[in-house]
PDB file of C-alpha atoms and ligand atoms in Angstrom:
ATOM      1  CA  MET L   5     -45.812 -25.599 -43.473  1.00  0.00           C
ATOM      2  CA  ALA L   6     -48.367 -22.498 -42.498  1.00  0.00           C
ATOM      3  CA  LEU L   7     -49.004 -19.803 -44.557  1.00  0.00           C
ATOM      4  CA  ASN L   8     -46.406 -17.013 -44.912  1.00  0.00           C
ATOM      5  CA  LEU L   9     -46.438 -13.253 -46.683  1.00  0.00           C
ATOM      6  CA  TYR L  10     -44.291 -12.493 -48.060  1.00  0.00           C
ATOM      7  CA  ASN L  11     -44.199  -8.580 -47.792  1.00  0.00           C
ATOM      8  CA  ILE L  12     -42.518  -5.346 -46.536  1.00  0.00           C
ATOM      9  CA  THR L  13     -44.996  -3.210 -44.395  1.00  0.00           C
ATOM     10  CA  HIS L  14     -44.981   0.112 -46.021  1.00  0.00           C
ATOM     11  CA  SER L  15     -45.437  -1.379 -50.008  1.00  0.00           C
ATOM     12  CA  TYR L  16     -49.447  -0.722 -51.086  1.00  0.00           C
ATOM     13  CA  PHE L  17     -50.195  -4.356 -52.276  1.00  0.00           C
ATOM     14  CA  SER L  18     -48.880  -5.919 -49.593  1.00  0.00           C
ATOM     15  CA  ILE L  19     -51.341  -3.899 -47.139  1.00  0.00           C
ATOM     16  CA  ILE L  20     -53.644  -4.718 -49.401  1.00  0.00           C
ATOM     17  CA  ALA L  21     -53.312  -8.292 -48.687  1.00  0.00           C
ATOM     18  CA  ARG L  22     -52.708  -7.879 -44.944  1.00  0.00           C
ATOM     19  CA  ILE L  23     -56.326  -6.094 -44.506  1.00  0.00           C
ATOM     20  CA  ALA L  24     -57.539  -9.252 -46.439  1.00  0.00           C
ATOM     21  CA  LEU L  25     -55.976 -12.570 -43.828  1.00  0.00           C
ATOM     22  CA  ALA L  26     -56.934 -10.454 -41.584  1.00  0.00           C
ATOM     23  CA  GLU L  27     -60.117  -9.136 -42.087  1.00  0.00           C
ATOM     24  CA  ILE L  28     -61.169 -13.126 -42.267  1.00  0.00           C
ATOM     25  CA  SER L  29     -59.051 -14.516 -39.180  1.00  0.00           C
ATOM     26  CA  ILE L  30     -56.503 -15.856 -41.157  1.00  0.00           C
ATOM     27  CA  PRO L  31     -53.141 -17.364 -39.467  1.00  0.00           C
ATOM     28  CA  TYR L  32     -49.863 -16.758 -40.901  1.00  0.00           C
ATOM     29  CA  THR L  33     -46.212 -15.564 -41.093  1.00  0.00           C
ATOM     30  CA  PRO L  34     -45.277 -12.124 -41.733  1.00  0.00           C
ATOM     31  CA  VAL L  35     -41.298 -13.003 -44.186  1.00  0.00           C
ATOM     32  CA  LEU L  36     -39.849  -9.613 -44.981  1.00  0.00           C
ATOM     33  CA  VAL L  37     -39.767  -9.183 -48.899  1.00  0.00           C
ATOM     34  CA  ASN L  38     -36.720  -6.081 -48.856  1.00  0.00           C
ATOM     35  CA  ILE L  39     -37.575  -4.390 -51.895  1.00  0.00           C
ATOM     36  CA  LEU L  40     -36.135  -1.124 -50.781  1.00  0.00           C
ATOM     37  CA  ASN L  41     -32.665  -1.700 -50.572  1.00  0.00           C
ATOM     38  CA  LYS L  42     -30.552  -1.053 -53.098  1.00  0.00           C
ATOM     39  CA  SER L  43     -26.645  -2.838 -53.958  1.00  0.00           C
ATOM     40  CA  HIS L  44     -29.724  -6.063 -52.774  1.00  0.00           C
ATOM     41  CA  PRO L  45     -33.236  -5.393 -53.578  1.00  0.00           C
ATOM     42  CA  ALA L  46     -34.997  -8.793 -52.521  1.00  0.00           C
ATOM     43  CA  GLN L  47     -36.928  -9.637 -54.876  1.00  0.00           C
ATOM     44  CA  PHE L  48     -33.911  -9.997 -57.017  1.00  0.00           C
ATOM     45  CA  GLU L  49     -33.124 -13.428 -55.350  1.00  0.00           C
ATOM     46  CA  GLU L  50     -33.220 -16.575 -56.983  1.00  0.00           C
ATOM     47  CA  ASP L  51     -34.998 -17.469 -54.678  1.00  0.00           C
ATOM     48  CA  TYR L  52     -38.086 -15.562 -54.389  1.00  0.00           C
ATOM     49  CA  ILE L  53     -38.087 -14.745 -58.578  1.00  0.00           C
ATOM     50  CA  ARG L  54     -38.701 -18.786 -57.851  1.00  0.00           C
ATOM     51  CA  LEU L  55     -41.702 -18.079 -55.654  1.00  0.00           C
ATOM     52  CA  ASN L  56     -43.035 -15.370 -57.518  1.00  0.00           C
ATOM     53  CA  PRO L  57     -42.302 -14.826 -61.508  1.00  0.00           C
ATOM     54  CA  ALA L  58     -43.354 -11.478 -61.376  1.00  0.00           C
ATOM     55  CA  GLY L  59     -40.005 -10.724 -58.860  1.00  0.00           C
ATOM     56  CA  THR L  60     -42.804  -8.418 -56.898  1.00  0.00           C
ATOM     57  CA  VAL L  61     -44.281  -8.376 -52.866  1.00  0.00           C
ATOM     58  CA  PRO L  62     -47.053  -9.948 -52.148  1.00  0.00           C
ATOM     59  CA  SER L  63     -46.765 -13.419 -51.928  1.00  0.00           C
ATOM     60  CA  LEU L  64     -48.758 -16.171 -50.609  1.00  0.00           C
ATOM     61  CA  VAL L  65     -47.620 -19.091 -50.265  1.00  0.00           C
ATOM     62  CA  GLY L  66     -48.250 -22.626 -48.198  1.00  0.00           C
ATOM     63  CA  SER L  67     -50.877 -24.744 -47.337  1.00  0.00           C
ATOM     64  CA  ILE L  68     -53.806 -23.958 -44.541  1.00  0.00           C
ATOM     65  CA  VAL L  69     -56.512 -26.520 -42.921  1.00  0.00           C
ATOM     66  CA  VAL L  70     -60.222 -25.252 -44.084  1.00  0.00           C
ATOM     67  CA  PRO L  71     -63.128 -26.313 -42.417  1.00  0.00           C
ATOM     68  CA  GLY L  72     -65.005 -28.961 -44.189  1.00  0.00           C
ATOM     69  CA  GLU L  73     -61.780 -30.182 -46.836  1.00  0.00           C
ATOM     70  CA  ALA L  74     -60.429 -33.377 -45.869  1.00  0.00           C
ATOM     71  CA  GLN L  75     -57.026 -32.407 -47.138  1.00  0.00           C
ATOM     72  CA  PRO L  76     -54.543 -29.049 -46.012  1.00  0.00           C
ATOM     73  CA  ARG L  77     -54.982 -26.812 -48.968  1.00  0.00           C
ATOM     74  CA  GLU L  78     -51.984 -25.716 -50.992  1.00  0.00           C
ATOM     75  CA  ILE L  79     -51.562 -22.444 -51.812  1.00  0.00           C
ATOM     76  CA  ALA L  80     -48.905 -20.053 -53.889  1.00  0.00           C
ATOM     77  CA  LEU L  81     -50.074 -16.568 -54.479  1.00  0.00           C
ATOM     78  CA  THR L  82     -47.921 -13.987 -56.107  1.00  0.00           C
ATOM     79  CA  GLU L  83     -50.611 -11.362 -57.016  1.00  0.00           C
ATOM     80  CA  SER L  84     -52.796  -9.412 -53.926  1.00  0.00           C
ATOM     81  CA  ARG L  85     -55.717  -9.234 -56.313  1.00  0.00           C
ATOM     82  CA  ASP L  86     -54.906 -13.437 -55.584  1.00  0.00           C
ATOM     83  CA  ILE L  87     -55.095 -12.790 -52.458  1.00  0.00           C
ATOM     84  CA  VAL L  88     -57.555 -10.698 -51.645  1.00  0.00           C
ATOM     85  CA  GLU L  89     -60.614 -13.043 -53.593  1.00  0.00           C
ATOM     86  CA  TRP L  90     -59.805 -15.822 -51.945  1.00  0.00           C
ATOM     87  CA  CYS L  91     -59.438 -15.365 -48.496  1.00  0.00           C
ATOM     88  CA  PHE L  92     -63.383 -13.680 -48.758  1.00  0.00           C
ATOM     89  CA  SER L  93     -63.533 -16.809 -51.189  1.00  0.00           C
ATOM     90  CA  LEU L  94     -62.420 -19.202 -47.749  1.00  0.00           C
ATOM     91  CA  PRO L  95     -66.224 -20.879 -46.302  1.00  0.00           C
ATOM     92  CA  THR L  96     -65.214 -18.977 -43.202  1.00  0.00           C
ATOM     93  CA  ALA L  97     -65.732 -15.494 -45.302  1.00  0.00           C
ATOM     94  CA  PRO L  98     -68.710 -13.869 -44.948  1.00  0.00           C
ATOM     95  CA  ARG L  99     -71.519 -14.634 -48.021  1.00  0.00           C
ATOM     96  CA  LEU L 100     -71.601 -11.248 -50.306  1.00  0.00           C
ATOM     97  CA  PRO L 101     -75.789 -10.964 -51.282  1.00  0.00           C
ATOM     98  CA  ASP L 102     -74.247 -10.846 -55.605  1.00  0.00           C
ATOM     99  CA  GLN L 103     -75.400  -6.999 -55.257  1.00  0.00           C
ATOM    100  CA  VAL L 104     -72.080  -6.213 -53.880  1.00  0.00           C
ATOM    101  CA  ARG L 105     -69.845  -8.796 -54.835  1.00  0.00           C
ATOM    102  CA  ASP L 106     -70.737  -6.756 -58.320  1.00  0.00           C
ATOM    103  CA  ALA L 107     -70.325  -3.672 -56.901  1.00  0.00           C
ATOM    104  CA  SER L 108     -66.896  -4.580 -55.454  1.00  0.00           C
ATOM    105  CA  ASP L 109     -65.857  -6.241 -59.033  1.00  0.00           C
ATOM    106  CA  ILE L 110     -66.846  -3.125 -60.218  1.00  0.00           C
ATOM    107  CA  VAL L 111     -64.620  -0.937 -57.832  1.00  0.00           C
ATOM    108  CA  MET L 112     -61.659  -4.222 -57.373  1.00  0.00           C
ATOM    109  CA  GLU L 113     -62.217  -3.466 -61.832  1.00  0.00           C
ATOM    110  CA  ARG L 114     -61.064   0.102 -62.045  1.00  0.00           C
ATOM    111  CA  PHE L 115     -58.752  -0.378 -59.160  1.00  0.00           C
ATOM    112  CA  TYR L 116     -56.677  -3.317 -60.712  1.00  0.00           C
ATOM    113  CA  GLY L 117     -57.946  -3.014 -65.277  1.00  0.00           C
ATOM    114  CA  GLY L 118     -55.715  -0.741 -67.386  1.00  0.00           C
ATOM    115  CA  ASN L 119     -53.481   1.756 -66.845  1.00  0.00           C
ATOM    116  CA  TRP L 120     -54.336   2.026 -62.545  1.00  0.00           C
ATOM    117  CA  ASP L 121     -50.556   2.356 -62.384  1.00  0.00           C
ATOM    118  CA  TYR L 122     -51.570   5.879 -63.817  1.00  0.00           C
ATOM    119  CA  ILE L 123     -54.630   6.483 -61.897  1.00  0.00           C
ATOM    120  CA  PHE L 124     -53.989   5.244 -58.677  1.00  0.00           C
ATOM    121  CA  GLY L 125     -50.232   4.247 -57.449  1.00  0.00           C
ATOM    122  CA  VAL L 126     -47.679   6.413 -59.961  1.00  0.00           C
ATOM    123  CA  GLY L 127     -49.806   9.260 -60.395  1.00  0.00           C
ATOM    124  CA  LEU L 128     -51.043   9.427 -56.934  1.00  0.00           C
ATOM    125  CA  ALA L 129     -47.812   9.170 -55.908  1.00  0.00           C
ATOM    126  CA  ALA L 130     -45.982  11.767 -57.745  1.00  0.00           C
ATOM    127  CA  PRO L 131     -45.824  15.283 -55.257  1.00  0.00           C
ATOM    128  CA  ASP L 132     -43.183  17.742 -56.948  1.00  0.00           C
ATOM    129  CA  LYS L 133     -40.622  16.504 -54.231  1.00  0.00           C
ATOM    130  CA  GLU L 134     -41.261  12.645 -54.942  1.00  0.00           C
ATOM    131  CA  ARG L 135     -40.017  13.076 -59.732  1.00  0.00           C
ATOM    132  CA  GLU L 136     -36.441  12.218 -58.686  1.00  0.00           C
ATOM    133  CA  ALA L 137     -36.341  10.089 -55.624  1.00  0.00           C
ATOM    134  CA  LEU L 138     -38.791   7.950 -57.817  1.00  0.00           C
ATOM    135  CA  VAL L 139     -37.838   8.167 -60.673  1.00  0.00           C
ATOM    136  CA  ALA L 140     -34.449   6.844 -59.141  1.00  0.00           C
ATOM    137  CA  LYS L 141     -36.094   3.760 -57.280  1.00  0.00           C
ATOM    138  CA  TRP L 142     -36.454   3.090 -60.928  1.00  0.00           C
ATOM    139  CA  ARG L 143     -33.831   3.137 -62.395  1.00  0.00           C
ATOM    140  CA  ASP L 144     -32.231   1.448 -59.552  1.00  0.00           C
ATOM    141  CA  ARG L 145     -34.508  -1.097 -59.915  1.00  0.00           C
ATOM    142  CA  GLU L 146     -32.925  -1.100 -63.384  1.00  0.00           C
ATOM    143  CA  THR L 147     -29.203  -1.922 -62.600  1.00  0.00           C
ATOM    144  CA  ALA L 148     -30.282  -4.986 -60.532  1.00  0.00           C
ATOM    145  CA  ALA L 149     -32.700  -5.956 -62.701  1.00  0.00           C
ATOM    146  CA  ILE L 150     -29.104  -6.005 -65.375  1.00  0.00           C
ATOM    147  CA  THR L 151     -26.586  -7.263 -63.536  1.00  0.00           C
ATOM    148  CA  LYS L 152     -29.568 -10.263 -62.580  1.00  0.00           C
ATOM    149  CA  ILE L 153     -28.880 -10.684 -65.967  1.00  0.00           C
ATOM    150  CA  GLU L 154     -25.396 -10.512 -66.690  1.00  0.00           C
ATOM    151  CA  GLU L 155     -24.819 -13.205 -63.639  1.00  0.00           C
ATOM    152  CA  THR L 156     -27.255 -15.236 -65.088  1.00  0.00           C
ATOM    153  CA  GLU L 157     -26.032 -15.945 -68.264  1.00  0.00           C
ATOM    154  CA  ARG L 158     -22.426 -16.229 -67.103  1.00  0.00           C
ATOM    155  CA  LYS L 159     -23.786 -18.920 -65.021  1.00  0.00           C
ATOM    156  CA  ILE L 160     -24.923 -20.618 -67.982  1.00  0.00           C
ATOM    157  CA  ALA L 161     -22.331 -20.012 -70.001  1.00  0.00           C
ATOM    158  CA  ALA L 162     -19.865 -21.825 -66.899  1.00  0.00           C
ATOM    159  CA  GLY L 163     -21.858 -24.731 -67.371  1.00  0.00           C
ATOM    160  CA  ALA L 164     -23.167 -24.290 -64.146  1.00  0.00           C
ATOM    161  CA  GLY L 165     -25.754 -27.258 -63.772  1.00  0.00           C
ATOM    162  CA  VAL L 166     -29.377 -25.666 -63.217  1.00  0.00           C
ATOM    163  CA  SER L 167     -31.942 -26.776 -64.280  1.00  0.00           C
ATOM    164  CA  ASP L 168     -34.255 -24.027 -63.719  1.00  0.00           C
ATOM    165  CA  LEU L 169     -30.956 -20.519 -64.862  1.00  0.00           C
ATOM    166  CA  GLU L 170     -32.853 -20.017 -68.721  1.00  0.00           C
ATOM    167  CA  GLU L 171     -36.296 -19.137 -66.571  1.00  0.00           C
ATOM    168  CA  LEU L 172     -34.481 -17.029 -63.755  1.00  0.00           C
ATOM    169  CA  LEU L 173     -32.962 -15.352 -66.909  1.00  0.00           C
ATOM    170  CA  GLU L 174     -36.202 -14.842 -69.199  1.00  0.00           C
ATOM    171  CA  ARG L 175     -37.942 -13.108 -65.378  1.00  0.00           C
ATOM    172  CA  TYR L 176     -34.995 -11.072 -64.310  1.00  0.00           C
ATOM    173  CA  ARG L 177     -35.318 -10.111 -68.692  1.00  0.00           C
ATOM    174  CA  ARG L 178     -38.781  -9.215 -68.089  1.00  0.00           C
ATOM    175  CA  LYS L 179     -38.135  -7.283 -65.166  1.00  0.00           C
ATOM    176  CA  LYS L 180     -36.142  -5.292 -66.940  1.00  0.00           C
ATOM    177  CA  ASP L 181     -38.369  -4.602 -69.681  1.00  0.00           C
ATOM    178  CA  GLN L 182     -41.468  -3.727 -67.379  1.00  0.00           C
ATOM    179  CA  ASN L 183     -39.374  -1.231 -65.749  1.00  0.00           C
ATOM    180  CA  ALA L 184     -38.343  -0.137 -69.319  1.00  0.00           C
ATOM    181  CA  GLU L 185     -41.878   0.582 -70.127  1.00  0.00           C
ATOM    182  CA  ARG L 186     -42.115   2.505 -67.541  1.00  0.00           C
ATOM    183  CA  ILE L 187     -39.817   5.146 -67.674  1.00  0.00           C
ATOM    184  CA  ALA L 188     -40.955   5.181 -70.836  1.00  0.00           C
ATOM    185  CA  LEU L 189     -44.593   5.814 -69.952  1.00  0.00           C
ATOM    186  CA  TYR L 190     -44.931   7.991 -66.958  1.00  0.00           C
ATOM    187  CA  LEU L 191     -42.070  10.055 -66.648  1.00  0.00           C
ATOM    188  CA  PRO L 192     -43.092  12.587 -69.577  1.00  0.00           C
ATOM    189  CA  SER L 193     -46.192  13.303 -67.749  1.00  0.00           C
ATOM    190  CA  LEU L 194     -43.927  13.696 -64.473  1.00  0.00           C
ATOM    191  CA  PRO L 195     -44.413  16.600 -62.696  1.00  0.00           C
ATOM    192  CA  PRO L 196     -43.367  19.103 -64.049  1.00  0.00           C
ATOM    193  CA  ASN L 197     -46.015  18.362 -66.770  1.00  0.00           C
ATOM    194  CA  PRO L 198     -49.118  17.181 -64.999  1.00  0.00           C
ATOM    195  CA  THR L 199     -52.821  17.532 -67.272  1.00  0.00           C
ATOM    196  CA  ALA L 200     -55.954  18.891 -66.615  1.00  0.00           C
ATOM    197  CA  GLU L 201     -57.402  14.630 -66.468  1.00  0.00           C
ATOM    198  CA  PHE L 202     -54.487  12.969 -64.291  1.00  0.00           C
ATOM    199  CA  PRO L 203     -53.211  15.986 -61.865  1.00  0.00           C
ATOM    200  CA  PHE L 204     -50.635  14.786 -59.340  1.00  0.00           C
ATOM    201  CA  GLY L 205     -50.026  14.913 -55.427  1.00  0.00           C
ATOM    202  CA  LEU L 206     -53.198  16.167 -53.853  1.00  0.00           C
ATOM    203  CA  ASP L 207     -55.366  17.365 -57.066  1.00  0.00           C
ATOM    204  CA  ARG L 208     -55.107  13.569 -57.316  1.00  0.00           C
ATOM    205  CA  ALA L 209     -55.842  12.063 -54.783  1.00  0.00           C
ATOM    206  CA  LYS L 210     -59.095  15.053 -54.247  1.00  0.00           C
ATOM    207  CA  LEU L 211     -59.913  13.887 -57.916  1.00  0.00           C
ATOM    208  CA  LEU L 212     -59.915   9.757 -55.654  1.00  0.00           C
ATOM    209  CA  CYS L 213     -61.931  11.356 -53.081  1.00  0.00           C
ATOM    210  CA  SER L 214     -65.061  13.248 -54.848  1.00  0.00           C
ATOM    211  CA  GLU L 215     -65.634   9.803 -56.842  1.00  0.00           C
ATOM    212  CA  PHE L 216     -65.639   7.862 -53.705  1.00  0.00           C
ATOM    213  CA  GLU L 217     -68.127   9.874 -51.931  1.00  0.00           C
ATOM    214  CA  ALA L 218     -70.513   9.479 -54.382  1.00  0.00           C
ATOM    215  CA  ASP L 219     -68.956   6.502 -54.407  1.00  0.00           C
ATOM    216  CA  LEU L 220     -70.613   5.749 -50.661  1.00  0.00           C
ATOM    217  CA  LYS L 221     -74.119   7.706 -51.423  1.00  0.00           C
ATOM    218  CA  ALA L 222     -74.499   4.350 -54.113  1.00  0.00           C
ATOM    219  CA  ALA L 223     -73.025   2.653 -51.238  1.00  0.00           C
ATOM    220  CA  GLU L 224     -75.913   3.584 -48.735  1.00  0.00           C
ATOM    221  CA  SER L 225     -78.627   3.373 -50.764  1.00  0.00           C
ATOM    222  CA  LEU L 226     -77.984  -0.133 -51.497  1.00  0.00           C
ATOM    223  CA  ALA L 227     -77.314  -0.955 -47.499  1.00  0.00           C
ATOM    224  CA  ASN L 228     -80.347   0.440 -47.564  1.00  0.00           C
ATOM    225  CA  GLU L 229     -82.601  -0.996 -49.963  1.00  0.00           C
ATOM    226  CA  LEU L 230     -80.383  -4.800 -48.467  1.00  0.00           C
ATOM    227  CA  GLN L 231     -80.948  -4.344 -44.851  1.00  0.00           C
ATOM    228  CA  PRO L 232     -83.653  -1.771 -44.362  1.00  0.00           C
ATOM    229  CA  GLY L 233     -82.369  -0.208 -40.997  1.00  0.00           C
ATOM    230  CA  VAL L 234     -79.017  -1.240 -41.493  1.00  0.00           C
ATOM    231  CA  CYS L 235     -76.875   1.411 -39.483  1.00  0.00           C
ATOM    232  CA  GLU L 236     -73.617   1.278 -41.523  1.00  0.00           C
ATOM    233  CA  PHE L 237     -72.331   0.627 -45.041  1.00  0.00           C
ATOM    234  CA  TRP L 238     -69.476   0.233 -46.358  1.00  0.00           C
ATOM    235  CA  PHE L 239     -67.247   0.868 -49.784  1.00  0.00           C
ATOM    236  CA  ALA L 240     -69.652  -2.015 -51.900  1.00  0.00           C
ATOM    237  CA  GLY L 241     -73.390  -2.054 -49.494  1.00  0.00           C
ATOM    238  CA  PRO L 242     -73.755  -3.638 -46.119  1.00  0.00           C
ATOM    239  CA  VAL L 243     -71.066  -5.890 -45.775  1.00  0.00           C
ATOM    240  CA  PHE L 244     -66.689  -6.183 -46.050  1.00  0.00           C
ATOM    241  CA  CYS L 245     -65.961  -6.441 -49.474  1.00  0.00           C
ATOM    242  CA  PRO L 246     -62.823  -6.724 -51.472  1.00  0.00           C
ATOM    243  CA  ALA L 247     -63.558  -3.352 -52.044  1.00  0.00           C
ATOM    244  CA  ASP L 248     -63.273  -2.018 -49.027  1.00  0.00           C
ATOM    245  CA  VAL L 249     -60.109  -3.272 -48.732  1.00  0.00           C
ATOM    246  CA  VAL L 250     -58.626  -2.038 -51.885  1.00  0.00           C
ATOM    247  CA  ILE L 251     -59.418   1.970 -50.360  1.00  0.00           C
ATOM    248  CA  ALA L 252     -58.852   1.708 -47.344  1.00  0.00           C
ATOM    249  CA  ALA L 253     -54.294   1.065 -48.498  1.00  0.00           C
ATOM    250  CA  LEU L 254     -55.121   3.728 -50.826  1.00  0.00           C
ATOM    251  CA  LEU L 255     -56.079   5.607 -47.729  1.00  0.00           C
ATOM    252  CA  THR L 256     -53.751   5.348 -46.399  1.00  0.00           C
ATOM    253  CA  ARG L 257     -51.715   5.619 -49.120  1.00  0.00           C
ATOM    254  CA  PHE L 258     -53.141   9.171 -48.870  1.00  0.00           C
ATOM    255  CA  ARG L 259     -52.118   9.643 -45.014  1.00  0.00           C
ATOM    256  CA  VAL L 260     -48.244   8.325 -46.415  1.00  0.00           C
ATOM    257  CA  TYR L 261     -48.575  10.842 -48.678  1.00  0.00           C
ATOM    258  CA  GLY L 262     -49.521  14.126 -45.681  1.00  0.00           C
ATOM    259  CA  TYR L 263     -53.060  14.263 -47.184  1.00  0.00           C
ATOM    260  CA  GLU L 264     -55.179  12.932 -44.598  1.00  0.00           C
ATOM    261  CA  GLY L 265     -55.390  16.097 -42.571  1.00  0.00           C
ATOM    262  CA  VAL L 266     -56.005  18.789 -45.928  1.00  0.00           C
ATOM    263  CA  LEU L 267     -58.920  16.361 -46.299  1.00  0.00           C
ATOM    264  CA  PHE L 268     -60.514  14.422 -43.644  1.00  0.00           C
ATOM    265  CA  GLY L 269     -59.013  17.021 -40.825  1.00  0.00           C
ATOM    266  CA  PRO L 270     -60.930  18.942 -37.612  1.00  0.00           C
ATOM    267  CA  GLY L 271     -62.500  22.266 -40.383  1.00  0.00           C
ATOM    268  CA  THR L 272     -62.781  20.634 -43.215  1.00  0.00           C
ATOM    269  CA  SER L 273     -66.020  19.352 -44.770  1.00  0.00           C
ATOM    270  CA  GLY L 274     -65.676  17.994 -48.037  1.00  0.00           C
ATOM    271  CA  TYR L 275     -65.861  14.643 -48.086  1.00  0.00           C
ATOM    272  CA  PRO L 276     -68.169  13.840 -44.940  1.00  0.00           C
ATOM    273  CA  TYR L 277     -69.062  10.179 -46.410  1.00  0.00           C
ATOM    274  CA  LEU L 278     -65.669   9.656 -47.149  1.00  0.00           C
ATOM    275  CA  THR L 279     -64.156  11.257 -43.857  1.00  0.00           C
ATOM    276  CA  ASN L 280     -67.103   9.290 -41.387  1.00  0.00           C
ATOM    277  CA  TYR L 281     -66.287   6.062 -43.580  1.00  0.00           C
ATOM    278  CA  TRP L 282     -62.333   6.413 -43.696  1.00  0.00           C
ATOM    279  CA  ALA L 283     -62.636   7.303 -39.170  1.00  0.00           C
ATOM    280  CA  ARG L 284     -64.258   3.794 -39.447  1.00  0.00           C
ATOM    281  CA  LEU L 285     -61.562   1.501 -41.612  1.00  0.00           C
ATOM    282  CA  LYS L 286     -58.786   2.328 -39.432  1.00  0.00           C
ATOM    283  CA  ALA L 287     -61.180   1.293 -35.854  1.00  0.00           C
ATOM    284  CA  ARG L 288     -61.700  -1.290 -37.996  1.00  0.00           C
ATOM    285  CA  ARG L 289     -60.150  -4.962 -35.800  1.00  0.00           C
ATOM    286  CA  SER L 290     -58.633  -5.457 -39.078  1.00  0.00           C
ATOM    287  CA  TYR L 291     -56.947  -2.209 -40.325  1.00  0.00           C
ATOM    288  CA  ILE L 292     -55.403  -1.915 -36.571  1.00  0.00           C
ATOM    289  CA  ASN L 293     -53.971  -5.670 -37.433  1.00  0.00           C
ATOM    290  CA  ALA L 294     -52.572  -5.424 -40.626  1.00  0.00           C
ATOM    291  CA  VAL L 295     -51.319  -1.401 -40.783  1.00  0.00           C
ATOM    292  CA  THR L 296     -51.831   0.213 -37.652  1.00  0.00           C
ATOM    293  CA  ASP L 297     -49.764  -2.820 -34.915  1.00  0.00           C
ATOM    294  CA  PHE L 298     -48.587  -4.328 -38.252  1.00  0.00           C
ATOM    295  CA  LYS L 299     -44.648  -5.224 -36.641  1.00  0.00           C
ATOM    296  CA  MET L 300     -42.850  -7.697 -37.874  1.00  0.00           C
ATOM    297  CA  ASP L 301     -39.561  -9.873 -37.267  1.00  0.00           C
ATOM    298  CA  THR L 302     -36.195  -8.197 -39.567  1.00  0.00           C
TER     299      THR L 302
HETATM  300  N1  GSH S   5     -49.922  -7.226 -59.493  1.00  0.00           N
HETATM  301  C1  GSH S   5     -49.740  -6.870 -58.162  1.00  0.00           C
HETATM  302  C2  GSH S   5     -47.935  -5.076 -58.079  1.00  0.00           C
HETATM  303  C3  GSH S   5     -46.688  -5.486 -57.161  1.00  0.00           C
HETATM  304  C4  GSH S   5     -46.540  -5.012 -56.681  1.00  0.00           C
HETATM  305  O1  GSH S   5     -46.419  -3.870 -57.417  1.00  0.00           O
HETATM  306  N2  GSH S   5     -46.140  -4.667 -55.523  1.00  0.00           N
HETATM  307  C5  GSH S   5     -44.397  -3.510 -55.630  1.00  0.00           C
HETATM  308  C6  GSH S   5     -44.573  -3.556 -54.229  1.00  0.00           C
HETATM  309  S1  GSH S   5     -46.011  -2.307 -54.076  1.00  0.00           S
HETATM  310  C7  GSH S   5     -42.980  -4.275 -55.547  1.00  0.00           C
HETATM  311  O2  GSH S   5     -42.767  -4.827 -54.969  1.00  0.00           O
HETATM  312  N3  GSH S   5     -42.172  -3.626 -56.901  1.00  0.00           N
HETATM  313  C8  GSH S   5     -40.637  -4.219 -56.744  1.00  0.00           C
HETATM  314  C9  GSH S   5     -41.107  -4.346 -57.885  1.00  0.00           C
HETATM  315  O3  GSH S   5     -40.994  -3.840 -58.776  1.00  0.00           O
HETATM  316  O4  GSH S   5     -39.595  -5.248 -58.278  1.00  0.00           O
HETATM  317  C10 GSH S   5     -50.311  -7.390 -57.070  1.00  0.00           C
HETATM  318  O5  GSH S   5     -51.732  -6.860 -57.196  1.00  0.00           O
HETATM  319  O6  GSH S   5     -49.335  -8.118 -55.996  1.00  0.00           O
END
């Protein structure tokens, strides 16, 4: 068995996994998990939740022949961050200078740590017109979880001889609770109640762009320090690294939400470093392969 990437085209975290895999030229078969199917969300299917206890995409599962290793490596990675780190840890990945690795780790921690969802996820994804859609999606997932909980409880009561039913039940309950927590946490501050610290939609995107502009200036300095005369730099210095993968996915979000023209279009010069960086990201082979040209058999 080779590697299967369970994912869906437009999911943020799936994009992260695909860019990382493409960047290190790791072959894989994309397998669709239709998390958007309202009546039968595929992340709730028993076989999928057995594979990924959190019932989320992406998951990277299978085996891979790694140069220099006698046996194929078996992997089952169910967190996008783990997938990125794993790709960049392979012997075929470029070696990252320590300072680049450190700078990249800081970006990764900002992106994934603590309240990432609030800063990079929901807050960005919730301009006024999306509020209802977002809430409806959470409610649909809650309903799906309840349906699966009831179905699994019935199977257990009927004495169905499947050994992992209790474990599956626990996973469905966790999914239901997570959804409820999300709704309780985010609903009160969704538009029309943004705060100055956490504005929504385009204002949030602008706040992030200002931060990224400063990050890129620092990356340019580091690139010049490590490789004097280097003409290209990435998010954490002279080498493309995990930080670039997550920022590429985030900037793709900006595009999906229609912010690209306002932020980076002709005549706008608010973020010259970021505008230039984004153009280079989009022209990169891994981005074209994983995002622009990505197609999956359904
Ligand atoms: N921590 C996970 C988060 C993955 C995640 O939330 N994926 C979303 C799609 S972008 C998902 O599968 N949502 C479906 C659900 O939560 O039921 C990772 O980084 O891989």
